[in-house]
Short mmCIF file of C-alpha atoms and ligand atoms in Angstrom, two decimals:
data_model
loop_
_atom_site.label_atom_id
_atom_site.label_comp_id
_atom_site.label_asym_id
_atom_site.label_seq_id
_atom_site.Cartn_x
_atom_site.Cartn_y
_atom_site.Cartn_z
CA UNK A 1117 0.00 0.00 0.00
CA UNK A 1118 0.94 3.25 -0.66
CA UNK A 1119 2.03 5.84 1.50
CA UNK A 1120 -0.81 8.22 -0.30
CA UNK A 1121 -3.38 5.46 0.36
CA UNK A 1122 -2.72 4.28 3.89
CA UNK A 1123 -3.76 8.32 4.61
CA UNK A 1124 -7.22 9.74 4.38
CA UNK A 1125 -8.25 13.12 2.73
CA UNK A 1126 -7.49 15.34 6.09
CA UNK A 1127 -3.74 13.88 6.54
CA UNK A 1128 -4.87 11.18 9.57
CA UNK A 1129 -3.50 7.60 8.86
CA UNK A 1130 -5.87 4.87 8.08
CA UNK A 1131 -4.66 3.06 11.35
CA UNK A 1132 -5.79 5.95 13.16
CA UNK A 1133 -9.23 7.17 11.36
CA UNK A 1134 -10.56 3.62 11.24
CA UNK A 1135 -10.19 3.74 15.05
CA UNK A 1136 -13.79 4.61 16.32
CA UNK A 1137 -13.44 5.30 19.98
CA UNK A 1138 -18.02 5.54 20.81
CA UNK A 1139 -17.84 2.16 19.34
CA UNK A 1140 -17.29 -0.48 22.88
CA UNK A 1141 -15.65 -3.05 20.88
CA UNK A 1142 -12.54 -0.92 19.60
CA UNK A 1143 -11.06 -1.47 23.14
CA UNK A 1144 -11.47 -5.05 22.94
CA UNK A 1145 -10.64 -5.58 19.34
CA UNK A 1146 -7.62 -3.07 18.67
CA UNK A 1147 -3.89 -2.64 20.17
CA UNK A 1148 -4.92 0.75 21.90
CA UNK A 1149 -1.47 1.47 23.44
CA UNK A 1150 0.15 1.79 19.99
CA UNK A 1151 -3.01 3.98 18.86
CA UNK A 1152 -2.55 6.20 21.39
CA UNK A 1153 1.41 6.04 20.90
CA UNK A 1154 0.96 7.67 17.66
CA UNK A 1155 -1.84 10.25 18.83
CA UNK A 1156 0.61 11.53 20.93
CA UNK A 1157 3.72 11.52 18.84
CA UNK A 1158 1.36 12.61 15.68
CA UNK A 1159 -1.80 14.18 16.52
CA UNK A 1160 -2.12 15.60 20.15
CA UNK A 1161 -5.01 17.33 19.45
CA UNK A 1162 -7.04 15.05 16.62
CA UNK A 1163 -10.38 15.74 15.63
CA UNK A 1164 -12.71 12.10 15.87
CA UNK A 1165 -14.90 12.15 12.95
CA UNK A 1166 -18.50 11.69 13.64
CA UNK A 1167 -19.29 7.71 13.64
CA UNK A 1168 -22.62 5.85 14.35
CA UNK A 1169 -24.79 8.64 13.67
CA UNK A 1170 -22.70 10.68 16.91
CA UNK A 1171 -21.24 13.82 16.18
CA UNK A 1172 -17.33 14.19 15.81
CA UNK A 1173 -14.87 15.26 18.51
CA UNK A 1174 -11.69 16.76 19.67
CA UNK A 1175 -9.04 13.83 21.06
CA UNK A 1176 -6.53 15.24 23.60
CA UNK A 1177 -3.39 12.53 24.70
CA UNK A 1178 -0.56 14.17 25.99
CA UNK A 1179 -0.40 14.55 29.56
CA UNK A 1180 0.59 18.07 30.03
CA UNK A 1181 -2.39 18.98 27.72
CA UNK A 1182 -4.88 16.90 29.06
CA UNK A 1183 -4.12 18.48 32.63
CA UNK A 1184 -4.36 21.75 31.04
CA UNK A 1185 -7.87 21.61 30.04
CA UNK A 1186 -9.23 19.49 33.35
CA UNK A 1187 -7.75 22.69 35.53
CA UNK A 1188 -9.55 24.87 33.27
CA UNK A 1189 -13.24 25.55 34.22
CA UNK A 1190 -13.43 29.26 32.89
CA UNK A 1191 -13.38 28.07 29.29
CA UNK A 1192 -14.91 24.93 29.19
CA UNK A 1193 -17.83 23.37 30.99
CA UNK A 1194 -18.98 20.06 32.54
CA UNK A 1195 -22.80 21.12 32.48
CA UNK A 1196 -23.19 19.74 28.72
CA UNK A 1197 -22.32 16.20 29.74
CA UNK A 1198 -18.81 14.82 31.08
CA UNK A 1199 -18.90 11.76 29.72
CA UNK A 1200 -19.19 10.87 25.91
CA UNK A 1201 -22.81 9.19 26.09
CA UNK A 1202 -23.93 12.37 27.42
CA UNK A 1203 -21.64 14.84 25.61
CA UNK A 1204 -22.52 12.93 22.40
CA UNK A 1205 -26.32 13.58 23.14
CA UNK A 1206 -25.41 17.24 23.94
CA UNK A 1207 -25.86 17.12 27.67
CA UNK A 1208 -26.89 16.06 30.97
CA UNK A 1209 -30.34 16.12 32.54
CA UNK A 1210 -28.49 16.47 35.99
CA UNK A 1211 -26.47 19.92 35.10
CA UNK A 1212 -26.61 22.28 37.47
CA UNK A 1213 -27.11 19.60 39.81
CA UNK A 1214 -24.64 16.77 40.19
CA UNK A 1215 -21.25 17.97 41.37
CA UNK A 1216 -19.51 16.24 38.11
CA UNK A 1217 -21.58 18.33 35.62
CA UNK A 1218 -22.01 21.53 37.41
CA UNK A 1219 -19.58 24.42 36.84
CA UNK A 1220 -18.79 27.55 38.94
CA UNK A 1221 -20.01 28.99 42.03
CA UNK A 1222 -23.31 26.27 42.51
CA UNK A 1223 -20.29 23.88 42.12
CA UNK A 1224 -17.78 24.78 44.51
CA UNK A 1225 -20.32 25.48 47.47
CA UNK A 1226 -22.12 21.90 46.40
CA UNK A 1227 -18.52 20.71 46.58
CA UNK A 1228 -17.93 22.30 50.45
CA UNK A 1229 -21.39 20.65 51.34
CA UNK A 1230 -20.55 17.10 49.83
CA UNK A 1231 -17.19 17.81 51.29
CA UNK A 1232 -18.67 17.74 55.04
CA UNK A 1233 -19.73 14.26 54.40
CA UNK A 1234 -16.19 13.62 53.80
CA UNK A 1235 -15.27 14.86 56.85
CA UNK A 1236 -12.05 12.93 58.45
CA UNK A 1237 -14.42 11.09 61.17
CA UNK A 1238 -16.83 10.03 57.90
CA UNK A 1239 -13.81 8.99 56.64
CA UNK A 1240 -12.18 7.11 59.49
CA UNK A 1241 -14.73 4.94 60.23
CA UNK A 1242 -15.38 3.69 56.65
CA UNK A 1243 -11.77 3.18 56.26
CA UNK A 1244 -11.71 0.83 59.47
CA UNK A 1245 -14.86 -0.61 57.71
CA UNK A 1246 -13.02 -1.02 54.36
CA UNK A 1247 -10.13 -2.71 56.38
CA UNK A 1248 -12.13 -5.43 58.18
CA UNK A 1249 -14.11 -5.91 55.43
CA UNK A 1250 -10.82 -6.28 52.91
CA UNK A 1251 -9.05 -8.98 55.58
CA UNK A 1252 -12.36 -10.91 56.30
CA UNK A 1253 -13.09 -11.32 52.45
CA UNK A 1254 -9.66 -11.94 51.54
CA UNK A 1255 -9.24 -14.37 54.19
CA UNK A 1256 -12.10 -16.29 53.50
CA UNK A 1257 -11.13 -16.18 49.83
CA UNK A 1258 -7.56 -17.16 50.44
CA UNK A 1259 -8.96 -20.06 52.20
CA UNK A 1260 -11.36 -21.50 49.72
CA UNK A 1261 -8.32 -21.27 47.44
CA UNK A 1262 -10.32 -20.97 44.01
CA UNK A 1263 -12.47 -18.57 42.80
CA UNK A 1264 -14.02 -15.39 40.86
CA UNK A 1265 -12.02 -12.76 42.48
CA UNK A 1266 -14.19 -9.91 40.66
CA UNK A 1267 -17.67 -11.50 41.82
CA UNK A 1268 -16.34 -13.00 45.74
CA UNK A 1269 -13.95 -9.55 46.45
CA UNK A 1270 -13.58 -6.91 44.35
CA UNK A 1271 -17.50 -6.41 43.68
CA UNK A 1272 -17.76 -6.56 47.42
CA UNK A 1273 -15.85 -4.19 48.54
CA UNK A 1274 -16.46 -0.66 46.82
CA UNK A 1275 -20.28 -0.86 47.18
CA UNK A 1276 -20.00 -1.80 50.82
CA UNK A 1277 -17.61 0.98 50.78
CA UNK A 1278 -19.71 3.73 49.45
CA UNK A 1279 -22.85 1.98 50.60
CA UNK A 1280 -21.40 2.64 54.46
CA UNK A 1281 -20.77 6.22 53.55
CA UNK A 1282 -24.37 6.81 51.75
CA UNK A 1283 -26.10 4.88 54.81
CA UNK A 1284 -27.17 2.11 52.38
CA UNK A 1285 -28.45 -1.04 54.28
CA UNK A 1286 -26.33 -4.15 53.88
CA UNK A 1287 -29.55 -6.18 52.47
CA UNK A 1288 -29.51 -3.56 49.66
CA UNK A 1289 -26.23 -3.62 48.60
CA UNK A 1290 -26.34 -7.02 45.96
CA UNK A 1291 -29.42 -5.04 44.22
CA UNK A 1292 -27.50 -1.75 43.77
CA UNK A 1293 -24.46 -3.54 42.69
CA UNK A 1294 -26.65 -5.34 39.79
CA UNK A 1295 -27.93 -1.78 38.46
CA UNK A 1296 -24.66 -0.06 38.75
CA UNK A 1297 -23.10 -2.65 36.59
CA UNK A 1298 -25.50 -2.11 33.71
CA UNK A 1299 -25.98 1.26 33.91
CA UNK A 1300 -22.21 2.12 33.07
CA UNK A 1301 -20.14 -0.49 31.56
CA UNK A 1302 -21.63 -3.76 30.58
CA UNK A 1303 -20.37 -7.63 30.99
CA UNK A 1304 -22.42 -8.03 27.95
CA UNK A 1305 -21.19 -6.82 24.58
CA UNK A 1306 -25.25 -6.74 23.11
CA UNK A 1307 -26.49 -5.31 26.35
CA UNK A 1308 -29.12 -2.21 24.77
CA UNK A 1309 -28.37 1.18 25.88
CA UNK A 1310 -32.79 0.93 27.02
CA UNK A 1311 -31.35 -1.42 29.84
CA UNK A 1312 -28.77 1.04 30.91
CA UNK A 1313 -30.96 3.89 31.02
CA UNK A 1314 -33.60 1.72 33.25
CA UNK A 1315 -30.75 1.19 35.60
CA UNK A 1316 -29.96 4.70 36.10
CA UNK A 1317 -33.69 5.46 36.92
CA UNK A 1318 -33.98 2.21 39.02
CA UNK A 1319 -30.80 3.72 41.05
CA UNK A 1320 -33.07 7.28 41.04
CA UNK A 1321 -35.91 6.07 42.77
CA UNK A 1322 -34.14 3.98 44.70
CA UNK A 1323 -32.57 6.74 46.56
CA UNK A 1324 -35.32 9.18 46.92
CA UNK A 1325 -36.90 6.45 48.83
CA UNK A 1326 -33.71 6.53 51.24
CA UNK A 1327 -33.69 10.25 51.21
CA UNK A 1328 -37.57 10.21 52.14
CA UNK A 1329 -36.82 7.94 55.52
CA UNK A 1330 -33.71 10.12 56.08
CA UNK A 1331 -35.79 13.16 56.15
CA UNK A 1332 -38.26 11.72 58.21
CA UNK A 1333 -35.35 9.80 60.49
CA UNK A 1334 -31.61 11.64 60.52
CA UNK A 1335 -28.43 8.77 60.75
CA UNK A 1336 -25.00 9.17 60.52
CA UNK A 1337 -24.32 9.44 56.97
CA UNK A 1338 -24.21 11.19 53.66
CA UNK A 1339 -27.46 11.31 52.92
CA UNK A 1340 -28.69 12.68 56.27
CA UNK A 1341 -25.50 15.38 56.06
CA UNK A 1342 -26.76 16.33 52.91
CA UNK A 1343 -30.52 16.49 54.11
CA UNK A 1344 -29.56 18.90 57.00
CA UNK A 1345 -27.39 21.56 54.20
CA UNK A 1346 -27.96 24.53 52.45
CA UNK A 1347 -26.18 26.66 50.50
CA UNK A 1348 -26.84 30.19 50.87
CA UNK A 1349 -29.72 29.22 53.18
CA UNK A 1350 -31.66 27.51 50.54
CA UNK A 1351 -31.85 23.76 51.56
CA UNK A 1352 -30.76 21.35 49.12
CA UNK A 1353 -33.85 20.08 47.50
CA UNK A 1354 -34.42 16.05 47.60
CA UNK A 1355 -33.72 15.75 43.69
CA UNK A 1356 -30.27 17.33 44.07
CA UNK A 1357 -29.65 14.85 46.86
CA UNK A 1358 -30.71 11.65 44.98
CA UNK A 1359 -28.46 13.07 42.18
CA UNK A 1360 -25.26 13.57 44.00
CA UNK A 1361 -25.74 10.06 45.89
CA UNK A 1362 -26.22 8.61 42.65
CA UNK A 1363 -22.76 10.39 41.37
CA UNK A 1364 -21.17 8.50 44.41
CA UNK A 1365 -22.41 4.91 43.90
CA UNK A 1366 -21.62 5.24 40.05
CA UNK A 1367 -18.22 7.08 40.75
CA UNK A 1368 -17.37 5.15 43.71
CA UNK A 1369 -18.44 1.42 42.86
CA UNK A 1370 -16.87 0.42 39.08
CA UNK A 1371 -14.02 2.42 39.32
CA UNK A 1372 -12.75 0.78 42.43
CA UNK A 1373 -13.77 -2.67 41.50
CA UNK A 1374 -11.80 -2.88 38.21
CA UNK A 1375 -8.75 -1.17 39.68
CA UNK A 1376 -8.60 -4.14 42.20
CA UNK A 1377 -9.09 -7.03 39.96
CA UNK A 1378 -6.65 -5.18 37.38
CA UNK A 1379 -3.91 -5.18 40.29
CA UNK A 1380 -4.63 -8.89 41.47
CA UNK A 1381 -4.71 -9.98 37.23
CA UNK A 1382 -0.98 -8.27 37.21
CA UNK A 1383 0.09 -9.68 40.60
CA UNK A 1384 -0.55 -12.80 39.15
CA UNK A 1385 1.18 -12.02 35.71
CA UNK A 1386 4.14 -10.67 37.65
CA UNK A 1387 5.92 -12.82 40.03
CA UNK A 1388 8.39 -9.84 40.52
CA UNK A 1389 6.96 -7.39 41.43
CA UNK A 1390 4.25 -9.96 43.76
CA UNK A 1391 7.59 -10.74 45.50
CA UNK A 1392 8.56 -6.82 45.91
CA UNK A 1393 4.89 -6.35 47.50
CA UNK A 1394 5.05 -9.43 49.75
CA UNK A 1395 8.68 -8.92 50.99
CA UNK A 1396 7.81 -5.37 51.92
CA UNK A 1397 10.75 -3.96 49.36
CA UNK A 1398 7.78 -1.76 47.96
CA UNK A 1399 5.20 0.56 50.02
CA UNK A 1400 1.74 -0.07 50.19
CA UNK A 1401 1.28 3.75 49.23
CA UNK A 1402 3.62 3.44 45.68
CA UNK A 1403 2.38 -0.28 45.39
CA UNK A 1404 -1.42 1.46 45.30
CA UNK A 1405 -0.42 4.58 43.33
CA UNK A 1406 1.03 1.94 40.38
CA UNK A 1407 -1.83 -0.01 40.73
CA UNK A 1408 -4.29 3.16 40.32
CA UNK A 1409 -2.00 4.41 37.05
CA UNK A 1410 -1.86 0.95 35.70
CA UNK A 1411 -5.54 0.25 35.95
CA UNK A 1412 -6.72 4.15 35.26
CA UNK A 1413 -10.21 2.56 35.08
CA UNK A 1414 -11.56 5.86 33.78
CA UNK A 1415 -10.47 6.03 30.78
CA UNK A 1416 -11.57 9.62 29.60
CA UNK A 1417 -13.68 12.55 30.96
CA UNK A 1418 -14.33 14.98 28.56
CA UNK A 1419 -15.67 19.04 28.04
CA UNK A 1420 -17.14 21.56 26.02
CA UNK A 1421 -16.04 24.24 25.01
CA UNK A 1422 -16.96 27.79 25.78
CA UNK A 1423 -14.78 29.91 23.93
CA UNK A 1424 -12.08 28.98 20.97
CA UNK A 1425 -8.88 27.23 22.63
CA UNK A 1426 -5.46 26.86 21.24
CA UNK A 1427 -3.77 24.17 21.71
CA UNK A 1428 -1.57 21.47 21.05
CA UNK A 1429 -0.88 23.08 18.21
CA UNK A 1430 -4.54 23.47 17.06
CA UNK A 1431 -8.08 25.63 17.93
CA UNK A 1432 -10.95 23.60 19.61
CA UNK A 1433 -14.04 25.84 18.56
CA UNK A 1434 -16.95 27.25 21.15
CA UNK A 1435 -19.12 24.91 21.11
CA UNK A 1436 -17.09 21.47 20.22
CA UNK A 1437 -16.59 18.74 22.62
CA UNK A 1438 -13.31 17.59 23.96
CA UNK A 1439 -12.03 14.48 25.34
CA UNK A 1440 -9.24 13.96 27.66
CA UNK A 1441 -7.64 9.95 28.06
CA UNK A 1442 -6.26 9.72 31.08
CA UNK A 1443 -5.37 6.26 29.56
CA UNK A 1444 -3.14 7.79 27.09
CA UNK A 1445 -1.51 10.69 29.61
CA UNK A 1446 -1.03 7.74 32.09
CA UNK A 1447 1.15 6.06 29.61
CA UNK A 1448 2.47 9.88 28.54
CA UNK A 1449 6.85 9.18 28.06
CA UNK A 1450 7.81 12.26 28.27
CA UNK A 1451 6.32 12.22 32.46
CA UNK A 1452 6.93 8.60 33.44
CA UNK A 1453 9.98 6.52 32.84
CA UNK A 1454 9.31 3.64 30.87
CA UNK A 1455 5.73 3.97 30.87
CA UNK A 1456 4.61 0.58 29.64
CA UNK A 1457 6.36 -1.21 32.57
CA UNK A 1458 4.69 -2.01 35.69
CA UNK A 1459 6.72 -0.86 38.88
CA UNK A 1460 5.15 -0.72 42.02
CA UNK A 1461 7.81 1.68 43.52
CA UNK A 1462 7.88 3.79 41.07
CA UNK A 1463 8.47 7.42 42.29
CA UNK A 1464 7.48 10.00 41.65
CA UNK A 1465 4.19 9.22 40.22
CA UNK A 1466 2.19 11.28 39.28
CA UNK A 1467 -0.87 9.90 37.41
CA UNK A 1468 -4.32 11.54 36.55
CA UNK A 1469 -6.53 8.80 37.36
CA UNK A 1470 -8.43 10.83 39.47
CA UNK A 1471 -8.42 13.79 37.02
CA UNK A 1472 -7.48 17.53 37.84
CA UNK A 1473 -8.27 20.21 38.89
CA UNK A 1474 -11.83 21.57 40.34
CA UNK A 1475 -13.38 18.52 39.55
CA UNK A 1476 -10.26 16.39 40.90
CA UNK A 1477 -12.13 12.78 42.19
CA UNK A 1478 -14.04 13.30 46.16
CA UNK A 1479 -13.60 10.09 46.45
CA UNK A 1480 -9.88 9.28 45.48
CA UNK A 1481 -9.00 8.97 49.29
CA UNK A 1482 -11.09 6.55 49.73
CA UNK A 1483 -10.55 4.35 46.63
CA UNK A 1484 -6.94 4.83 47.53
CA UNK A 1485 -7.83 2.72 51.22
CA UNK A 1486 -9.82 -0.01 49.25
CA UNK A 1487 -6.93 -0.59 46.65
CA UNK A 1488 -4.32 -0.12 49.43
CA UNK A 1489 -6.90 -2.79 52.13
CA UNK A 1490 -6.80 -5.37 49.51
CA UNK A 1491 -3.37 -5.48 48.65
CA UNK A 1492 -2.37 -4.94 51.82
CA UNK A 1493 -4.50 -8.05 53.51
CA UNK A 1494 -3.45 -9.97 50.03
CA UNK A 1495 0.26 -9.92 50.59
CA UNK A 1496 -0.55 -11.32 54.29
CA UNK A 1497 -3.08 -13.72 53.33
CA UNK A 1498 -1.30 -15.49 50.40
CA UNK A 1499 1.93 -16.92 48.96
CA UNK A 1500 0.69 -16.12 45.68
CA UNK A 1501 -1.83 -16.16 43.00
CA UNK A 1502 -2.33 -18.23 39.31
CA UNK A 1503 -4.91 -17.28 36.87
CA UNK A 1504 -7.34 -20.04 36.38
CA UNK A 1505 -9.26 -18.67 33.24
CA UNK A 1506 -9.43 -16.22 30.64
CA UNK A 1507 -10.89 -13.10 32.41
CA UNK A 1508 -13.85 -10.92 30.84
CA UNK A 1509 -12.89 -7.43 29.60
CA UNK A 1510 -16.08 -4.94 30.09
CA UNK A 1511 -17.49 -3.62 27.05
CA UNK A 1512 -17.69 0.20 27.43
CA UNK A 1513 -16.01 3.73 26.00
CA UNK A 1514 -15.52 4.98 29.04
CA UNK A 1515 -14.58 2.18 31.99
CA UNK A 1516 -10.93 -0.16 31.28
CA UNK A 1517 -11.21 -3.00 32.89
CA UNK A 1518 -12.33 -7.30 33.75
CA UNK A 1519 -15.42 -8.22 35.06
CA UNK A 1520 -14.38 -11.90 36.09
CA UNK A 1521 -10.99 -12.74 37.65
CA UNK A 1522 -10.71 -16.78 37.78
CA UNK A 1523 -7.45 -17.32 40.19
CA UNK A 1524 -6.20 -19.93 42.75
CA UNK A 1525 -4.76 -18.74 46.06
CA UNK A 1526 -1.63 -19.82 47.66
CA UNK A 1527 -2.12 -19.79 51.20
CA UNK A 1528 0.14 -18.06 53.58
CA UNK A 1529 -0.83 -20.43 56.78
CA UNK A 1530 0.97 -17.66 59.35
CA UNK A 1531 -0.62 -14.75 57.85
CA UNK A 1532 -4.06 -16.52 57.96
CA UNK A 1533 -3.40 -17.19 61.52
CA UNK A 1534 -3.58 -13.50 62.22
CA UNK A 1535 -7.16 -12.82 60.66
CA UNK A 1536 -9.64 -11.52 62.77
CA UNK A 1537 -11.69 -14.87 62.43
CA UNK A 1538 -9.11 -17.27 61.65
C1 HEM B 2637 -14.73 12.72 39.94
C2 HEM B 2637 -11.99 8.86 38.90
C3 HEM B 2637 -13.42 6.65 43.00
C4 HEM B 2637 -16.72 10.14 43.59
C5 HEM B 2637 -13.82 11.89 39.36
C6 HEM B 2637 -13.02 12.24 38.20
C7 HEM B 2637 -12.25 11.16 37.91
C8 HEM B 2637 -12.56 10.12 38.88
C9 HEM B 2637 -11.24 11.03 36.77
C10 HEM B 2637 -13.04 13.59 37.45
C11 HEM B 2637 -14.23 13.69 36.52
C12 HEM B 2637 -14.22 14.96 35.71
O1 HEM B 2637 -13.26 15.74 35.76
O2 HEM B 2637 -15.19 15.20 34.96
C13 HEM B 2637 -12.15 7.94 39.92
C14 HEM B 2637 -11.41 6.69 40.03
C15 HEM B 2637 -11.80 6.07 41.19
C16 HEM B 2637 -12.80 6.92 41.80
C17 HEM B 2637 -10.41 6.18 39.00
C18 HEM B 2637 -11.36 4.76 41.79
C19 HEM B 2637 -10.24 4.13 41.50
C20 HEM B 2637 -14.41 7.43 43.55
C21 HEM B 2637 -15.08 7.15 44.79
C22 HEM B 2637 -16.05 8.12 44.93
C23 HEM B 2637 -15.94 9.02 43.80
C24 HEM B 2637 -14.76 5.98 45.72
C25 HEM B 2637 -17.06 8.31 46.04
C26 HEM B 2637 -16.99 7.83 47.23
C27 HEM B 2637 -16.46 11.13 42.66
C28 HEM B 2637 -17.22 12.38 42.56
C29 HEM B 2637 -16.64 13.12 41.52
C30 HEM B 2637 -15.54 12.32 41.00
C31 HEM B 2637 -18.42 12.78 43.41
C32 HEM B 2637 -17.06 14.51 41.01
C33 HEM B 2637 -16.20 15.58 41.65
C34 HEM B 2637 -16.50 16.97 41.12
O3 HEM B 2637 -17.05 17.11 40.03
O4 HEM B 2637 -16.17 17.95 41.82
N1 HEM B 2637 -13.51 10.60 39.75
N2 HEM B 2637 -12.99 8.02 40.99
N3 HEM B 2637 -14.94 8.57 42.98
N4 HEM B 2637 -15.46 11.13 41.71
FE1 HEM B 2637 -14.16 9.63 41.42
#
């Protein structure tokens, strides 16, 4: 072939216009790391062409660039969707009201109020929750020796996580765990985008049920914090509540899970670096910061813009949307050393998996305690781990990640001998 016919009209390489990132099977189907190699060596600011009927938009890789536009909020805006199902459509019917696609002033004092709920004793006590949780699950898993550690664990954990912080009763937790899974990524690559929209609304009503009973009976948690706030002394009204609890259980539940079953899928690929984490040669804190730029189960947030925007060498126009991979800057060479290679103490490290900026992740603390639990109570629990099966990659455009983890457990009889219930 040609070099004139591997290009299209507008200069872009075949290899990279035939590339349609809406489409959920791309990620599956094509070697993204060498796409996004060449976006950032080639074309750090490429224009997606419109595909499947969705309009076109702006692809920013580089990390330097893509930290550029999450910091700024004057120019572009979150209230016409974040994320590219809702961008695509040209916005969000919760603008104005959930944190992630509100902008300015409403956002930072909705941010101070969510912020309370966060508040270091919140925190503590789900992070001792997390912990006993993590050992007991692990534990038990450890000692069973076989299983699915997405379904037995790493589901587990992140909704009984957030659940504790919302106030959501145990007994609830396997039903809210079924609708968050369809309404953002799907273990099903046929799954209709009608089933993902009745799981958002399912997850709706479910929690202005809960913030009915918390109204008429205050607890310690989230949702009762956020039923006893105003801002400017106008309360917040029970829709913005059940919209912002919803933003945690979405943000807070897949994200976690796939980061933990990517780390225990490498810790199984990688007797190395399992021996650095088990011997104690690595940190928990770097061991969790690799794990959380290796996985970067978000893999893109994106904008729109305001006002025209130079960069990376090009304009994005008022009115176009933008996308920023954290998948790509992750991988960015020209900020981490050897990018591609998985080093649990690698310093520094400074990864956007959380984004940037004003709308930098509420809840990266505590993901960072559930990623940091599980390895912690899986390098005292086991002598190692072996992959049993193929695992299932999700189908979405905007979540990386398995949804089944088939491994055996080596048992590590002393550290057993120091669980709780062992
Ligand atoms: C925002 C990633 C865990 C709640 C964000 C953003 C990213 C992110 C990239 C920025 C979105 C944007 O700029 O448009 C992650 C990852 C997680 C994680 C990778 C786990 C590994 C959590 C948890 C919670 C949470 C556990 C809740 C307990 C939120 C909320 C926002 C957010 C409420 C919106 C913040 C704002 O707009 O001011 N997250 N997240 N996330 N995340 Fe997370």
């Amino acid at each position: 072939m040609s070099v004139q016919t591997a290009m299209s009209r507008d200069g872009i390489p075949e290899e990279i216009s035939a590339i349609n990132l809406v489409d959920t099977g791309t990620y599956l189907e094509h070697d993204m790391d060498a796409y996004w190699r060449r976006l950032r060596a080639d074309h750090p600011l490429y224009w997606h062409p419109p595909a499947d009927g969705t309009p076109g938009f702006w692809v920013v890789s580089r990390y330097a660039d893509v930290m550029a536009l999450y910091r700024d909020n004057q120019r572009l805006t979150s209230e016409k969707g974040n994320v590219l199902v809702t961008l695509l459509a040209g916005g969000d019917s919760a603008a104005g009201q959930m944190l992630a696609v509100t902008d300015g002033r409403r956002h930072k004092d909705l941010r101070n109020v969510m912020l309370k709920a966060f508040s270091p004793r919140a925190l503590s006590k789900v992070a001792e929750l997390v912990r006993v949780n993590a050992r007991r699950m692990i534990a038990d898993a450890v000692r069973r020796g076989e299983g699915d550690f997405a379904a037995e664990v790493a589901s587990v954990i992140p909704l009984t996580t957030v659940g504790g912080l919302l106030g959501v009763p145990v007994k609830d937790h396997a039903y809210l765990l079924n609708l968050t899974k369809s309404s953002l990524s799907s273990d099903e690559a046929d799954q209709a985008p009608e089933e993902a929209f009745l799981a958002r609304n399912e997850i709706l009503l479910y929690f202005s049920d809960l913030v009915a009973e918390r109204r008429a009976d205050p607890q310690d948690d989230v949702i009762s914090t956020l039923t006893a706030s105003d801002i400017n002394g106008v309360p917040l009204t029970d829709q913005d509540i059940v919209f912002n609890c919803y933003s945690l259980i979405l943000g807070g539940d897949e994200t976690s899970r796939l980061t933990m079953i990517d780390s225990l899928y490498n810790l199984s690929r990688e007797p190395e670096q399992w021996k650095r984490l088990k011997e104690g040669s690595v940190t928990l804190e770097s061991a969790t910061e690799e794990a959380l730029r290796w996985a970067t189960p978000a893999m893109n947030f994106g904008r729109t813009a305001l006002v025209d925007i130079e960069i990376a060498g090009g304009t994005i126009k008022a009115g176009d949307v933008v996308t920023l991979w954290n998948t790509s800057a992750n991988r960015d060479e020209s900020v981490f050393d050897d990018p591609y290679v998985l080093d649990l103490g690698r310093s520094p490290n400074k990864h956007i998996t959380f984004g940037y900026g004003p709308h930098f992740c509420l809840g990266a603390y505590l993901a960072r305690v559930e990623v940091k639990e599980m390895l912690d109570a899986m390098r005292t629990f086991s002598n190692g781990i072996e992959l049993t099966g193929e695992p299932r990659r999700i189908h979405s455009n905007l979540m990386a990640g398995m949804s089944t983890l088939p491994v055996r457990f080596l048992p590590d009889e002393a550290g057993l001998a120091t669980a709780a219930d062992g």
